[in-house]
Amino acid sequence: MTQRRLLLLNGPNLNLLGTRQPEIYGATTLAQIEQQVAATAAEHGLDLRAVQSNHEGALIDAIHAARADCAGIIINPGGYSHTSVAIPDALAAVELPVVEVHLSNVHRREPFRHHSYVSAVAEVVIAGAGPLGYRFAVAHLAGRLS
Ligand code: DQA
């Protein structure tokens, strides 16, 4: 049976959205983003599983679990984008389509944010669209699955 669920995965410090550097990341909380993304997914007939963790291993476990019951992964790896080899390894291992999202335009920021290890395994990379970026990601995956 074709899976109709997406995994929305947010990495470290994204639980603080709404109060974390709002001049960079905006005022929308993660709970609000998850609600909006679930609503967009529902419009496309898709379920959403939303997971946030500050721990690299927990993010990897969620990626592995997605192999059993998800059709695609939307991930904002936060700071791990720029440091982790294990997260892109996990994404490559599960062989699901991946959209990488960054709220901020990382390319306008410090040089260490310009490289993401995850981008090499992502089908699409969205940066700088704020919370809307996650909904663009749903639209991409929904189109791909239809
Ligand atoms: C971020 C950008 C990263 O550089 C940063 O470490 C984050 C958030 C973004 O959504 O813009 O935690 O991924």
PDB file of N, CA, C and O in Angstrom, residues 32-57:
ATOM      1  N   GLN A  32       2.603  26.193  16.060  1.00  0.00           N
ATOM      2  CA  GLN A  32       1.811  26.811  14.984  1.00  0.00           C
ATOM      3  C   GLN A  32       2.259  26.306  13.612  1.00  0.00           C
ATOM      4  O   GLN A  32       1.431  26.008  12.742  1.00  0.00           O
ATOM      5  N   ILE A  33       3.570  26.212  13.431  1.00  0.00           N
ATOM      6  CA  ILE A  33       4.088  25.703  12.147  1.00  0.00           C
ATOM      7  C   ILE A  33       3.589  24.279  11.914  1.00  0.00           C
ATOM      8  O   ILE A  33       3.101  23.940  10.836  1.00  0.00           O
ATOM      9  N   GLU A  34       3.678  23.447  12.955  1.00  0.00           N
ATOM     10  CA  GLU A  34       3.264  22.050  12.792  1.00  0.00           C
ATOM     11  C   GLU A  34       1.782  21.962  12.432  1.00  0.00           C
ATOM     12  O   GLU A  34       1.384  21.134  11.608  1.00  0.00           O
ATOM     13  N   GLN A  35       0.993  22.849  13.039  1.00  0.00           N
ATOM     14  CA  GLN A  35      -0.451  22.876  12.748  1.00  0.00           C
ATOM     15  C   GLN A  35      -0.701  23.285  11.291  1.00  0.00           C
ATOM     16  O   GLN A  35      -1.495  22.667  10.583  1.00  0.00           O
ATOM     17  N   GLN A  36       0.023  24.335  10.846  1.00  0.00           N
ATOM     18  CA  GLN A  36      -0.136  24.814   9.459  1.00  0.00           C
ATOM     19  C   GLN A  36       0.296  23.746   8.464  1.00  0.00           C
ATOM     20  O   GLN A  36      -0.365  23.531   7.434  1.00  0.00           O
ATOM     21  N   VAL A  37       1.385  23.095   8.762  1.00  0.00           N
ATOM     22  CA  VAL A  37       1.901  22.083   7.829  1.00  0.00           C
ATOM     23  C   VAL A  37       0.948  20.886   7.779  1.00  0.00           C
ATOM     24  O   VAL A  37       0.678  20.339   6.705  1.00  0.00           O
ATOM     25  N   ALA A  38       0.404  20.514   8.938  1.00  0.00           N
ATOM     26  CA  ALA A  38      -0.568  19.406   8.963  1.00  0.00           C
ATOM     27  C   ALA A  38      -1.800  19.771   8.141  1.00  0.00           C
ATOM     28  O   ALA A  38      -2.347  18.924   7.414  1.00  0.00           O
ATOM     29  N   ALA A  39      -2.236  21.035   8.223  1.00  0.00           N
ATOM     30  CA  ALA A  39      -3.420  21.475   7.466  1.00  0.00           C
ATOM     31  C   ALA A  39      -3.126  21.433   5.966  1.00  0.00           C
ATOM     32  O   ALA A  39      -3.969  20.985   5.168  1.00  0.00           O
ATOM     33  N   THR A  40      -1.932  21.881   5.584  1.00  0.00           N
ATOM     34  CA  THR A  40      -1.559  21.838   4.160  1.00  0.00           C
ATOM     35  C   THR A  40      -1.474  20.393   3.682  1.00  0.00           C
ATOM     36  O   THR A  40      -1.944  20.062   2.589  1.00  0.00           O
ATOM     37  N   ALA A  41      -0.911  19.541   4.511  1.00  0.00           N
ATOM     38  CA  ALA A  41      -0.823  18.118   4.138  1.00  0.00           C
ATOM     39  C   ALA A  41      -2.226  17.543   3.965  1.00  0.00           C
ATOM     40  O   ALA A  41      -2.485  16.825   2.982  1.00  0.00           O
ATOM     41  N   ALA A  42      -3.127  17.884   4.877  1.00  0.00           N
ATOM     42  CA  ALA A  42      -4.499  17.353   4.808  1.00  0.00           C
ATOM     43  C   ALA A  42      -5.184  17.793   3.515  1.00  0.00           C
ATOM     44  O   ALA A  42      -5.930  17.021   2.910  1.00  0.00           O
ATOM     45  N   GLU A  43      -4.898  19.035   3.083  1.00  0.00           N
ATOM     46  CA  GLU A  43      -5.473  19.512   1.806  1.00  0.00           C
ATOM     47  C   GLU A  43      -5.053  18.614   0.644  1.00  0.00           C
ATOM     48  O   GLU A  43      -5.745  18.527  -0.361  1.00  0.00           O
ATOM     49  N   HIS A  44      -3.896  18.002   0.794  1.00  0.00           N
ATOM     50  CA  HIS A  44      -3.390  17.102  -0.255  1.00  0.00           C
ATOM     51  C   HIS A  44      -3.706  15.639   0.064  1.00  0.00           C
ATOM     52  O   HIS A  44      -3.171  14.735  -0.583  1.00  0.00           O
ATOM     53  N   GLY A  45      -4.530  15.414   1.090  1.00  0.00           N
ATOM     54  CA  GLY A  45      -4.885  14.045   1.459  1.00  0.00           C
ATOM     55  C   GLY A  45      -3.756  13.295   2.146  1.00  0.00           C
ATOM     56  O   GLY A  45      -3.704  12.065   2.112  1.00  0.00           O
ATOM     57  N   LEU A  46      -2.855  14.052   2.780  1.00  0.00           N
ATOM     58  CA  LEU A  46      -1.703  13.427   3.436  1.00  0.00           C
ATOM     59  C   LEU A  46      -1.760  13.639   4.948  1.00  0.00           C
ATOM     60  O   LEU A  46      -2.179  14.699   5.418  1.00  0.00           O
ATOM     61  N   ASP A  47      -1.307  12.648   5.681  1.00  0.00           N
ATOM     62  CA  ASP A  47      -1.120  12.765   7.138  1.00  0.00           C
ATOM     63  C   ASP A  47       0.259  13.330   7.417  1.00  0.00           C
ATOM     64  O   ASP A  47       1.146  13.252   6.562  1.00  0.00           O
ATOM     65  N   LEU A  48       0.423  13.832   8.618  1.00  0.00           N
ATOM     66  CA  LEU A  48       1.735  14.360   9.002  1.00  0.00           C
ATOM     67  C   LEU A  48       2.138  13.807  10.359  1.00  0.00           C
ATOM     68  O   LEU A  48       1.336  13.778  11.288  1.00  0.00           O
ATOM     69  N   ARG A  49       3.389  13.379  10.473  1.00  0.00           N
ATOM     70  CA  ARG A  49       3.973  13.091  11.786  1.00  0.00           C
ATOM     71  C   ARG A  49       5.028  14.154  12.042  1.00  0.00           C
ATOM     72  O   ARG A  49       5.986  14.276  11.255  1.00  0.00           O
ATOM     73  N   ALA A  50       4.843  14.925  13.099  1.00  0.00           N
ATOM     74  CA  ALA A  50       5.790  15.992  13.410  1.00  0.00           C
ATOM     75  C   ALA A  50       6.653  15.581  14.595  1.00  0.00           C
ATOM     76  O   ALA A  50       6.143  15.167  15.641  1.00  0.00           O
ATOM     77  N   VAL A  51       7.955  15.678  14.404  1.00  0.00           N
ATOM     78  CA  VAL A  51       8.919  15.324  15.456  1.00  0.00           C
ATOM     79  C   VAL A  51       9.932  16.443  15.567  1.00  0.00           C
ATOM     80  O   VAL A  51      10.406  16.956  14.539  1.00  0.00           O
ATOM     81  N   GLN A  52      10.227  16.851  16.790  1.00  0.00           N
ATOM     82  CA  GLN A  52      11.336  17.802  17.016  1.00  0.00           C
ATOM     83  C   GLN A  52      12.236  17.189  18.069  1.00  0.00           C
ATOM     84  O   GLN A  52      11.759  16.622  19.046  1.00  0.00           O
ATOM     85  N   SER A  53      13.533  17.297  17.848  1.00  0.00           N
ATOM     86  CA  SER A  53      14.463  16.857  18.888  1.00  0.00           C
ATOM     87  C   SER A  53      15.720  17.712  18.862  1.00  0.00           C
ATOM     88  O   SER A  53      16.132  18.203  17.809  1.00  0.00           O
ATOM     89  N   ASN A  54      16.294  17.856  20.042  1.00  0.00           N
ATOM     90  CA  ASN A  54      17.580  18.544  20.163  1.00  0.00           C
ATOM     91  C   ASN A  54      18.751  17.567  20.094  1.00  0.00           C
ATOM     92  O   ASN A  54      19.901  17.969  20.267  1.00  0.00           O
ATOM     93  N   HIS A  55      18.425  16.291  19.839  1.00  0.00           N
ATOM     94  CA  HIS A  55      19.441  15.237  19.908  1.00  0.00           C
ATOM     95  C   HIS A  55      19.603  14.553  18.545  1.00  0.00           C
ATOM     96  O   HIS A  55      18.636  14.082  17.949  1.00  0.00           O
ATOM     97  N   GLU A  56      20.832  14.486  18.099  1.00  0.00           N
ATOM     98  CA  GLU A  56      21.108  13.939  16.767  1.00  0.00           C
ATOM     99  C   GLU A  56      20.604  12.496  16.637  1.00  0.00           C
ATOM    100  O   GLU A  56      19.986  12.129  15.621  1.00  0.00           O
ATOM    101  N   GLY A  57      20.841  11.681  17.663  1.00  0.00           N
ATOM    102  CA  GLY A  57      20.433  10.276  17.593  1.00  0.00           C
ATOM    103  C   GLY A  57      18.923  10.121  17.499  1.00  0.00           C
ATOM    104  O   GLY A  57      18.423   9.236  16.789  1.00  0.00           O
TER     105      GLY A  57
END
